CSV table of C-alpha atoms and ligand atoms in Angstrom, one decimal:
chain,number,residue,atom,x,y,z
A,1018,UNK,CA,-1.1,22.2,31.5
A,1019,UNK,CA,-4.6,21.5,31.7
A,1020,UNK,CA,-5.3,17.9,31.8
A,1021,UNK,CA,-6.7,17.1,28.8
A,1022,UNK,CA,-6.5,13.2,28.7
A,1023,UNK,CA,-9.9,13.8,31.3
A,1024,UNK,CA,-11.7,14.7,28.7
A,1025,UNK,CA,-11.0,12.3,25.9
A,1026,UNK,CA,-14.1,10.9,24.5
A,1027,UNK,CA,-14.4,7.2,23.5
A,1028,UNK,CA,-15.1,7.2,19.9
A,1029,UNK,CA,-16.0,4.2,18.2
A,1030,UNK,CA,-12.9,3.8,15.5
A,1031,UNK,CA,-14.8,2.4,12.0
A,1032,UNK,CA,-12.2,4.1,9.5
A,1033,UNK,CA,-9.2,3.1,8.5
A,1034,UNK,CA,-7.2,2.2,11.5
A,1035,UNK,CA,-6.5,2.7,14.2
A,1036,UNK,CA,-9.1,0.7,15.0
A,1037,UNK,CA,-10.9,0.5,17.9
A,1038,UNK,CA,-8.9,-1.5,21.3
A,1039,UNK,CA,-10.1,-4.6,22.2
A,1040,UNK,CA,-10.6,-4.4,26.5
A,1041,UNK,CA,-8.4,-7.2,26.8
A,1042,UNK,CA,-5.6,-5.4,25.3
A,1043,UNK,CA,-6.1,-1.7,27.0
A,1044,UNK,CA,-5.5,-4.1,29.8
A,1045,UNK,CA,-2.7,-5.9,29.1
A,1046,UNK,CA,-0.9,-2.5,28.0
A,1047,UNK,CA,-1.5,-1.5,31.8
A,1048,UNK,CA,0.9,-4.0,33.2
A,1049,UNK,CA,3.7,-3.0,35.5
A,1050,UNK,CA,6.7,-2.2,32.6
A,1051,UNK,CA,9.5,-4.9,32.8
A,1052,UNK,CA,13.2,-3.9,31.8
A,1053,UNK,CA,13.4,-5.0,28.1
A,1054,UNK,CA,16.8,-7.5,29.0
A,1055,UNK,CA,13.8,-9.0,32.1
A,1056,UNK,CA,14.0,-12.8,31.5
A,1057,UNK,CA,10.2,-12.7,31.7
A,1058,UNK,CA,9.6,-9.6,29.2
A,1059,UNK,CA,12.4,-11.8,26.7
A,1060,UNK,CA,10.1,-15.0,27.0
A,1061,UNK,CA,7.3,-12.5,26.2
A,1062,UNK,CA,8.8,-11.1,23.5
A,1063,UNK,CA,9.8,-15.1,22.5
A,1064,UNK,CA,5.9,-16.2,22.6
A,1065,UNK,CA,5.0,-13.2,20.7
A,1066,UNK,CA,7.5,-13.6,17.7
A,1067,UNK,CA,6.1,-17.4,17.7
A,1068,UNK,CA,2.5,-15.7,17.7
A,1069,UNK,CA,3.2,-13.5,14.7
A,1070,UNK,CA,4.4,-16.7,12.9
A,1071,UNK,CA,1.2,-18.0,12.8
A,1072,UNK,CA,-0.4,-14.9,11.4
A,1073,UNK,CA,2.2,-14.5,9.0
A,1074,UNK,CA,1.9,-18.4,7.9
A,1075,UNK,CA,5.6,-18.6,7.9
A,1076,UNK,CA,8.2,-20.3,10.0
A,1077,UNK,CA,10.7,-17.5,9.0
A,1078,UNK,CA,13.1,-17.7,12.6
A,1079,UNK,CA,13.6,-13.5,11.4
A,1080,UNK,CA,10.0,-12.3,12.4
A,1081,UNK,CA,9.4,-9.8,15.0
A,1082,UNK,CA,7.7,-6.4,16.3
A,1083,UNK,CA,9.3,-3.5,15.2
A,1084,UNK,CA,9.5,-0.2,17.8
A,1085,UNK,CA,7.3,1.9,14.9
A,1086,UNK,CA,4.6,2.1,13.3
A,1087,UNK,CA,3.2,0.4,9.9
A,1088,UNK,CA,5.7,2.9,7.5
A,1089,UNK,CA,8.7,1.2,9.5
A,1090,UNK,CA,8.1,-2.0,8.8
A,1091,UNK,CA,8.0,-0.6,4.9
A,1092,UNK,CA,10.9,1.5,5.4
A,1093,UNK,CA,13.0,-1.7,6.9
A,1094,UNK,CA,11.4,-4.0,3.8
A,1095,UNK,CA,13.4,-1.8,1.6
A,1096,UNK,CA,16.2,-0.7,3.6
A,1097,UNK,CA,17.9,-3.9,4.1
A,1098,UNK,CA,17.2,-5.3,0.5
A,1099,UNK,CA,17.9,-2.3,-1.6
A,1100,UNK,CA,21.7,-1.4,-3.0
A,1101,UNK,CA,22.3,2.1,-5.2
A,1102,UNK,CA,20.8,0.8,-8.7
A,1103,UNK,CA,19.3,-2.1,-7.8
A,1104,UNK,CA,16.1,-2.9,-9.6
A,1105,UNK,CA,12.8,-2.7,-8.0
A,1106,UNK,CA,9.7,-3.3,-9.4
A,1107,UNK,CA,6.9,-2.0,-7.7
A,1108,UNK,CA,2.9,-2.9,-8.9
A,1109,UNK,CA,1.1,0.8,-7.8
A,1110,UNK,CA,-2.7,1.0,-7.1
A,1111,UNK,CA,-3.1,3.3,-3.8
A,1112,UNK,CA,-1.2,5.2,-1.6
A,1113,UNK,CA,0.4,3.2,-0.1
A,1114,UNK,CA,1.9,1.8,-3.3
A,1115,UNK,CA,2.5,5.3,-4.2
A,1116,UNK,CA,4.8,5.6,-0.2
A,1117,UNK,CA,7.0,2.6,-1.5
A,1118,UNK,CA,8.0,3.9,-4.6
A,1119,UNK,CA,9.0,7.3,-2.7
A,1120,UNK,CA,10.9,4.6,0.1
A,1121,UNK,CA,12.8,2.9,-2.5
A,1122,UNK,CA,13.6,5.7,-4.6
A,1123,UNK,CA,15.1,7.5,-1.6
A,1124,UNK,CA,17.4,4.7,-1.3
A,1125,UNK,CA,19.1,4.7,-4.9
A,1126,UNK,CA,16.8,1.9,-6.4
A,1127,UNK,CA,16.0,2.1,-9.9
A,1128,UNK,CA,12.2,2.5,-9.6
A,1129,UNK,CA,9.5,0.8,-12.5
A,1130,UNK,CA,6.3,2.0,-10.8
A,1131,UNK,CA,3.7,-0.4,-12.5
A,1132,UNK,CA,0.4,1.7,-11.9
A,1133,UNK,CA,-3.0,0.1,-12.1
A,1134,UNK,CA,-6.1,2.2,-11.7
A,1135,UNK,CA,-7.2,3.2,-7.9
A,1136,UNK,CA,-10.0,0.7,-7.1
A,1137,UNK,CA,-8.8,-1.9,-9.4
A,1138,UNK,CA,-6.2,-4.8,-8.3
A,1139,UNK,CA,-2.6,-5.5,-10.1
A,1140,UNK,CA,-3.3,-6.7,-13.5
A,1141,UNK,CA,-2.1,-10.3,-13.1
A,1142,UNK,CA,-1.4,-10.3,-16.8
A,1143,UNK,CA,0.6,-7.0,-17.0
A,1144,UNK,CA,3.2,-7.6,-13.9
A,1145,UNK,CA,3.9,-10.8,-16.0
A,1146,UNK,CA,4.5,-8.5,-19.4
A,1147,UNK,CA,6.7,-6.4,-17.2
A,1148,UNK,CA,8.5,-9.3,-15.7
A,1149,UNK,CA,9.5,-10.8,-19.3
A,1150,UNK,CA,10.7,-7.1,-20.5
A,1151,UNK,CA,13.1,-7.0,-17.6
A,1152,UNK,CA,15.0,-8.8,-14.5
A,1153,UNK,CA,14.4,-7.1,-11.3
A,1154,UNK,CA,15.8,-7.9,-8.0
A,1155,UNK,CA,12.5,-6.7,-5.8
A,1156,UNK,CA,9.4,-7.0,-6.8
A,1157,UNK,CA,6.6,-5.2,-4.5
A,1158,UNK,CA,2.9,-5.1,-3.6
A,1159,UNK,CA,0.8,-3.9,-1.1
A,1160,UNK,CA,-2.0,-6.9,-0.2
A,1161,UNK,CA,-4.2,-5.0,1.2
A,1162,UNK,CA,-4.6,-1.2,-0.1
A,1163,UNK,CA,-6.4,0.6,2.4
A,1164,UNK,CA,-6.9,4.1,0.4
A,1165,UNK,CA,-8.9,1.7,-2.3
A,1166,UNK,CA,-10.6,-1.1,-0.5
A,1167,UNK,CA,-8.9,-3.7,-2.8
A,1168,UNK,CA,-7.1,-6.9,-2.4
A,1169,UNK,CA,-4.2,-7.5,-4.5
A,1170,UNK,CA,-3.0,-10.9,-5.9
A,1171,UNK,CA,-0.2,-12.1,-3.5
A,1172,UNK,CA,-0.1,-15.6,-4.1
A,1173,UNK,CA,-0.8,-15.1,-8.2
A,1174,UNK,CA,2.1,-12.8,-8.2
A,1175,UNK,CA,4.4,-14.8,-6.0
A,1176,UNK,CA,4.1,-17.2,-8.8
A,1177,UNK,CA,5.6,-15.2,-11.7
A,1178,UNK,CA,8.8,-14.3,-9.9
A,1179,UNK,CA,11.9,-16.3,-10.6
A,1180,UNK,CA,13.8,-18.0,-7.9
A,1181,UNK,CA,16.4,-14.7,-7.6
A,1182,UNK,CA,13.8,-12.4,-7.2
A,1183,UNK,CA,12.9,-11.4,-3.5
A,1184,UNK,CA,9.0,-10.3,-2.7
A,1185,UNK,CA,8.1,-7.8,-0.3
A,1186,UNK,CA,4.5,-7.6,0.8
A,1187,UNK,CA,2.6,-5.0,2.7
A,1188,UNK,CA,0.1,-6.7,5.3
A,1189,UNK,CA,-0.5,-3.3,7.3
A,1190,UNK,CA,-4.5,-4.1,7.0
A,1191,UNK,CA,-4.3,-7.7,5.9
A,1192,UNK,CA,-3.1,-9.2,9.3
A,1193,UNK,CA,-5.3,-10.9,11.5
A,1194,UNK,CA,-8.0,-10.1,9.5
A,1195,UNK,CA,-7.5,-12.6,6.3
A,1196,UNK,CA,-5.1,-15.0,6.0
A,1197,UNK,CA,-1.9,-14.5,5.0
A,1198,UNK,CA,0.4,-17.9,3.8
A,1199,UNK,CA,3.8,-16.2,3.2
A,1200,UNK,CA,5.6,-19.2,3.1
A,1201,UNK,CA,3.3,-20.7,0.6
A,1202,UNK,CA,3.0,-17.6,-1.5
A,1203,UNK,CA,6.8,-16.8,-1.5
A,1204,UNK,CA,7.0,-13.8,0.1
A,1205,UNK,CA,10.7,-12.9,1.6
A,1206,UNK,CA,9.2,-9.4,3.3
A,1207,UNK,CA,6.2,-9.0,5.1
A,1208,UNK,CA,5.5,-6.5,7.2
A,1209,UNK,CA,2.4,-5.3,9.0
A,1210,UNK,CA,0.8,-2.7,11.4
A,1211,UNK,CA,-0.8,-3.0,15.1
A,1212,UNK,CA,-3.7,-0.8,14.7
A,1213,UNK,CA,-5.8,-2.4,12.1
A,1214,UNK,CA,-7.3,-5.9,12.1
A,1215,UNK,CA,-5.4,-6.8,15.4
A,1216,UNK,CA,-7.2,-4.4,17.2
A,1217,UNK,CA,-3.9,-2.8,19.3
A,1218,UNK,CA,-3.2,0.9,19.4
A,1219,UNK,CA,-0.4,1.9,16.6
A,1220,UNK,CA,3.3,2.0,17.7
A,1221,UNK,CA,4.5,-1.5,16.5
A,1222,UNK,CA,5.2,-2.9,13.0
A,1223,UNK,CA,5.8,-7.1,12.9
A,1224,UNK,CA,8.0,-8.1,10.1
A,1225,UNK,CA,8.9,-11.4,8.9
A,1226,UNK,CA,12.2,-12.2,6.6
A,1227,UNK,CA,12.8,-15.6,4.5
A,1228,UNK,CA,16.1,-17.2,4.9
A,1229,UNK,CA,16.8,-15.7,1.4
A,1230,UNK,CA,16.1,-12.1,2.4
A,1231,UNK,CA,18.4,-13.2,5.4
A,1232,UNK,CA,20.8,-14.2,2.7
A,1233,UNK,CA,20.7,-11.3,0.7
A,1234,UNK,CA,21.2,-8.8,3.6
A,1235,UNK,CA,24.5,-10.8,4.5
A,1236,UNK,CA,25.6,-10.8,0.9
A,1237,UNK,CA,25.2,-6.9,0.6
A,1238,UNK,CA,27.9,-5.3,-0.6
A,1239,UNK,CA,27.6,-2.0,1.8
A,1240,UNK,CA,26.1,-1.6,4.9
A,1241,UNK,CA,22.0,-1.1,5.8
A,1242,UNK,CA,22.0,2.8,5.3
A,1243,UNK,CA,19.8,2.5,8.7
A,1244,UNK,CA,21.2,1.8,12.0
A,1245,UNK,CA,17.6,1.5,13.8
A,1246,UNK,CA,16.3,-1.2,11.6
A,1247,UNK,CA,19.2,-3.1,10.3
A,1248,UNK,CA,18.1,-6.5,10.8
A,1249,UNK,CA,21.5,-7.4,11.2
A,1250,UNK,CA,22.0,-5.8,14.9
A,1251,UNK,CA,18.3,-6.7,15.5
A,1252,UNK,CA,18.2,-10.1,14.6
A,1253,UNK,CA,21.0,-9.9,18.0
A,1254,UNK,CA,18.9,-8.4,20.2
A,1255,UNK,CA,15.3,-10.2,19.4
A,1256,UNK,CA,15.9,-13.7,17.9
A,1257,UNK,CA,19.7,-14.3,18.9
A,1258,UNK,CA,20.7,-16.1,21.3
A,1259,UNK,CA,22.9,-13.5,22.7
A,1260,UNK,CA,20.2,-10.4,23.2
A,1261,UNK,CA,22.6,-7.9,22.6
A,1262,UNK,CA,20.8,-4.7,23.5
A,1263,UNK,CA,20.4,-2.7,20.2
A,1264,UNK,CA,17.3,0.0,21.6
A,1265,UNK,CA,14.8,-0.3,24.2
A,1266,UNK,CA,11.3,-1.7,23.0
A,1267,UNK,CA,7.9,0.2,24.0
A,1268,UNK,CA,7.5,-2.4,26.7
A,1269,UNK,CA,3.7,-1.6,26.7
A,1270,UNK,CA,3.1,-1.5,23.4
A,1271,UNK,CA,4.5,-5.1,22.7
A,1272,UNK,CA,2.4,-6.3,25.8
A,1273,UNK,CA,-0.9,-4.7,23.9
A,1274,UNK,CA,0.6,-6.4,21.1
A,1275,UNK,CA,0.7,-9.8,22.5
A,1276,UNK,CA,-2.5,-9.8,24.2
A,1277,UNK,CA,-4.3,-8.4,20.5
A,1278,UNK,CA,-2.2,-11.8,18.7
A,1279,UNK,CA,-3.4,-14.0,21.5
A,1280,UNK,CA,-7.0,-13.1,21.4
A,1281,UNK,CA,-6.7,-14.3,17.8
A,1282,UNK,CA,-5.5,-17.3,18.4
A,1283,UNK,CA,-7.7,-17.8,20.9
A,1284,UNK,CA,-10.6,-17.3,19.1
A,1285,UNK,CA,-8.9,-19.2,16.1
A,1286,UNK,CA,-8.0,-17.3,13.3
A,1287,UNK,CA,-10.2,-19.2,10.9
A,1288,UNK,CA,-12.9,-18.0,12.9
A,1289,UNK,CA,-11.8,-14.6,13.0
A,1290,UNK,CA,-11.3,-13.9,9.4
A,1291,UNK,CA,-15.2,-15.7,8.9
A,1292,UNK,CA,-16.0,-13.0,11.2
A,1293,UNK,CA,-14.6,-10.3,9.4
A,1294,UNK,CA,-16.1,-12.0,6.1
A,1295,UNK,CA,-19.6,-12.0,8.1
A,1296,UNK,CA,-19.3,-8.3,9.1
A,1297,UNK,CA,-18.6,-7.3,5.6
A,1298,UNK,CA,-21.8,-9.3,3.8
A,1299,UNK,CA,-23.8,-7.4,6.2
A,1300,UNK,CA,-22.2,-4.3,6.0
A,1301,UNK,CA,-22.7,-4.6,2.0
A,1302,UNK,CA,-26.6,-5.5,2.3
A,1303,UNK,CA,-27.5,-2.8,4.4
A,1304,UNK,CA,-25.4,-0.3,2.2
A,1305,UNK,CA,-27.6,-1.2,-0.6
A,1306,UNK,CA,-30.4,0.0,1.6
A,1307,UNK,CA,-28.9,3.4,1.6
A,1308,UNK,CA,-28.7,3.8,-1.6
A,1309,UNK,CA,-24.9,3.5,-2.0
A,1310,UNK,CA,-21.9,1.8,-3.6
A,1311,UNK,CA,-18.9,0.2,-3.1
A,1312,UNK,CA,-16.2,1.6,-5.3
A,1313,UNK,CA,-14.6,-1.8,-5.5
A,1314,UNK,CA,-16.0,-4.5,-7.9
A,1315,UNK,CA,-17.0,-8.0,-5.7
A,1316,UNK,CA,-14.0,-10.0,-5.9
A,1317,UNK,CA,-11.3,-7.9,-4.8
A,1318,UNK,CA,-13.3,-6.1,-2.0
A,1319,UNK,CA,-11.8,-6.2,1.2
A,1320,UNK,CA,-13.8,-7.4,4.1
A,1321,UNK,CA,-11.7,-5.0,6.3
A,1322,UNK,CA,-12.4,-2.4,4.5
A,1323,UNK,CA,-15.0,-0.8,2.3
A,1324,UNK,CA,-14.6,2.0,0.3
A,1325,UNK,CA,-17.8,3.6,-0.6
A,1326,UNK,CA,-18.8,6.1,-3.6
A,1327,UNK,CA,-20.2,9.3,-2.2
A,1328,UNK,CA,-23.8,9.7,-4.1
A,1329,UNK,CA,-24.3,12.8,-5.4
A,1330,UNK,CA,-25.8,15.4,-3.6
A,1331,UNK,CA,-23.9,14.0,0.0
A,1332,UNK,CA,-21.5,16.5,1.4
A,1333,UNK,CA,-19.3,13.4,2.4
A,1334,UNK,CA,-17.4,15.9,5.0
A,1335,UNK,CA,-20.3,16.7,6.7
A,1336,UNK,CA,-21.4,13.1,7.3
A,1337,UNK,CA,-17.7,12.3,8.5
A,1338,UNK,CA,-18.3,15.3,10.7
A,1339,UNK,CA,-21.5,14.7,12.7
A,1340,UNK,CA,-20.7,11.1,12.9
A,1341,UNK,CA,-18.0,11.7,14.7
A,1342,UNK,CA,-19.2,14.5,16.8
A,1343,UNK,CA,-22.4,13.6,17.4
A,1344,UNK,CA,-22.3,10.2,17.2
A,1345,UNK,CA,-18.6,9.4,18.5
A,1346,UNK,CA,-18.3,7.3,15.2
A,1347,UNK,CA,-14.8,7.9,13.4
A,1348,UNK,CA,-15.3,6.7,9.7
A,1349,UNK,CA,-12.6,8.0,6.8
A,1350,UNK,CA,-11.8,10.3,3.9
A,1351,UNK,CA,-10.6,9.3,0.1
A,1352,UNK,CA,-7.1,9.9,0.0
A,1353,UNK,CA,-5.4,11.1,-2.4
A,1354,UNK,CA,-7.2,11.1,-6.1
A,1355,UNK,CA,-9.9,9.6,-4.2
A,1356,UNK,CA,-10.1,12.4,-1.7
A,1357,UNK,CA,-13.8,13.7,-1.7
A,1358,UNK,CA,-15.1,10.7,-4.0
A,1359,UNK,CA,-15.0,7.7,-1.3
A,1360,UNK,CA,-15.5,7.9,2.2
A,1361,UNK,CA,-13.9,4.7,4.0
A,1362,UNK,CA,-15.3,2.2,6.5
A,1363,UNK,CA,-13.1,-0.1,8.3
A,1364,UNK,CA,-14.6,-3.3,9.6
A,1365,UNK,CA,-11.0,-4.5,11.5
A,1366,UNK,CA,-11.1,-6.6,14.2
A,1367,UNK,CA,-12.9,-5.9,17.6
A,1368,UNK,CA,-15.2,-4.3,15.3
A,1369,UNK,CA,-15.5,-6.6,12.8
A,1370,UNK,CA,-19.4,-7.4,14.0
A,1371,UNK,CA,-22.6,-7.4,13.0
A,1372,UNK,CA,-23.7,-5.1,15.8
A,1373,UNK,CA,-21.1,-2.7,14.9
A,1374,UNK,CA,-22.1,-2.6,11.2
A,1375,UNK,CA,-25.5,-2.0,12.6
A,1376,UNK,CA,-24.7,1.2,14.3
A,1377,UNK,CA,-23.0,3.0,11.6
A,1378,UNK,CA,-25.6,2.3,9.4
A,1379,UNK,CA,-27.8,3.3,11.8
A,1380,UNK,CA,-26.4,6.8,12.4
A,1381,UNK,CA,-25.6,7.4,8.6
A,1382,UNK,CA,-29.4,6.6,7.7
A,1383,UNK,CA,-30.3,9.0,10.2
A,1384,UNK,CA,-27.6,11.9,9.6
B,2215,PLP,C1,-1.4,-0.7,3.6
B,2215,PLP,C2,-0.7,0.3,4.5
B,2215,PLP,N1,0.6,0.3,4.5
B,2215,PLP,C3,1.3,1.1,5.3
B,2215,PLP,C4,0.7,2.0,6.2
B,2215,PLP,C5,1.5,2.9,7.0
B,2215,PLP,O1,1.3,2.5,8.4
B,2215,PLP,P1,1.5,3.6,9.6
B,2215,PLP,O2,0.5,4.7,9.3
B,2215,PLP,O3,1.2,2.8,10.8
B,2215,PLP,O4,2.9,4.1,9.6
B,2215,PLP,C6,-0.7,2.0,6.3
B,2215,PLP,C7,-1.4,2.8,7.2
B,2215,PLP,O5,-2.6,3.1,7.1
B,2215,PLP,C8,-1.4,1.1,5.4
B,2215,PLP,O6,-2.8,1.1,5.5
């Protein structure tokens, strides 16, 4: 084996995650690895759940890091709420909509996939016509849709579902780069990624639970299908007091993690999501200079990220192309329907700066 890692070039990550490391947190990840039952890792692992509250605004005692990327923390959303026939409805408007239908079908749920067009949030007015037409046990949304650029109506939502119903909310893209009140909203799920707006390689998913998603796991009538995330075993190795040892945690990985959460809170996270806010206006004004547009109308934009209508006449692969090898810039492709159409920039965290808009703009003008 050659050694390739030698040669890996530092791109600058402007897609749609990962995003690029903040120093601090290549740092951290560096640290001599602890055993996962080491008093000092657990009190670790303690300050980080605590951290993750914050950023979840919840006080939910079930919130912690998964060992997996952003599709576990979806995969355990479902997983430990979802019987054979249980209703689910699920409001659709990007892929990653599209991935939880697929999730909860797998798992014997009886699907109503609510689609809204790809660009455009959940029709506040049409979840609440499909919640009068039927009772469902889950109702689910992505907030942040990273194949679109839009932000979904968390809070509007949370306040059509009746007391029975539980909510289970995406934040892969959303956390740490716009506030997220789960408590307030009346979300029972949330889960979330480490690559995007908390500026940590990918490898962990945090996850928060309500008492009454707590509840309804314990009331289930047959076990979590799942033995690696059923929250019932890890609920005794992460937040009981007994830290039964379920499976041993990427050590490294949760230290990056708890570095990229304290450099939020360190900064403030009001300050931080102004920052991403910032980043965006600027990244918008000196789009218009190119000549192009963002596919998303002005309220639901993301700040974090900003999907952009290829003009006509742009080979859109190209562009992606030479930025990247030329310029060491990594921006995105359209999935899906959109693939070919949009081309995505991610403004997440570390890079959610003025200077950094400046440079891509600055190599797409020229390219
Ligand atoms: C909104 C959303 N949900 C889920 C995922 C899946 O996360 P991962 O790719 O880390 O498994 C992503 C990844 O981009 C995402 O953007």
């Amino acid at each position: 084996m050659n050694n390739l890692l030698d040669r890996v070039q530092s791109t600058m990550l402007m897609g749609a995650g990962p995003s690029s490391v903040a120093p601090s947190t290549y740092h951290a990840m560096s640290q001599p690895t602890l055993g996962h039952m080491d008093p000092y890792f657990i009190r670790i692992m303690d300050e980080l759940m605590a951290g993750l509250r914050v950023l979840f605004g919840t006080e939910n005692t079930l919130t912690i890091p998964l060992s997996g990327t952003g599709s576990l923390g979806m995969e355990a959303s479902f997983v430990n709420l979802v019987e054979q026939g249980d209703k689910v409805l699920i409001l659709q408007n990007g892929v990653f909509g599209v991935r939880m239908v697929e999730v909860a079908t797998r798992l014997g749920a009886q699907v109503t996939e609510l689609a809204f067009e790809w660009g455009t949030p959940a029709d506040i007015e049409e979840v609440e016509k499909a919640l009068r037409q039927d009772s469902f046990k889950i109702v689910a949304v992505v907030m942040a849709e990273t194949s679109t650029g839009v932000l979904n109506p968390v809070k509007e939502i949370g306040e059509l579902l009746k007391e029975d119903t539980l909510y289970i909310v995406d934040a892969v893209t959303a956390i740490g780069g716009m506030p997220i009140e789960a408590d307030r909203w009346g979300v029972d799920v949330c889960y979330a990624g480490s690559q995007k707006c908390l500026s940590c390689p990918p490898g962990a998913s945090p996850i928060t639970f309500s008492p009454r998603a707590v509840e309804a796991i314990k009331k289930r009538k047959t076990k979590v299908p799942n033995w690696y995330v059923d929250m019932t075993l890890l609920t005794e190795y992460m937040s009981g007091g007994k830290r039964v040892y379920h499976h041993t945690p990427p050590i490294n990985m949760m230290y990056g993690l708890y570095q990229a959460v304290l450099n939020i809170l360190e900064e403030g996270p009001a300050k931080v999501f102004e920052r991403h806010v910032k980043a965006h206006k600027h990244w918008v004004e000196q789009l218009g200079s190119l000549g192009w547009t963002l596919l998303v109308d002005e309220p639901y934009r993301l700040p974090m990220l900003n999907a952009l209508v290829v003009p006509e006449g742009v080979d859109e692969s190209a562009l992606r192309s030479t930025l990247l090898g030329e310029r060491h810039i990594e921006i995105s492709a359209g999935l899906g329907a959109l693939a070919g159409k949009i081309v995505r920039v991610g403004l997440m965290g570390y890079n959610a700066k003025i200077e950094s808009v400046d440079r891509v703009v600055s190599a797409m003008r020229q390219i």
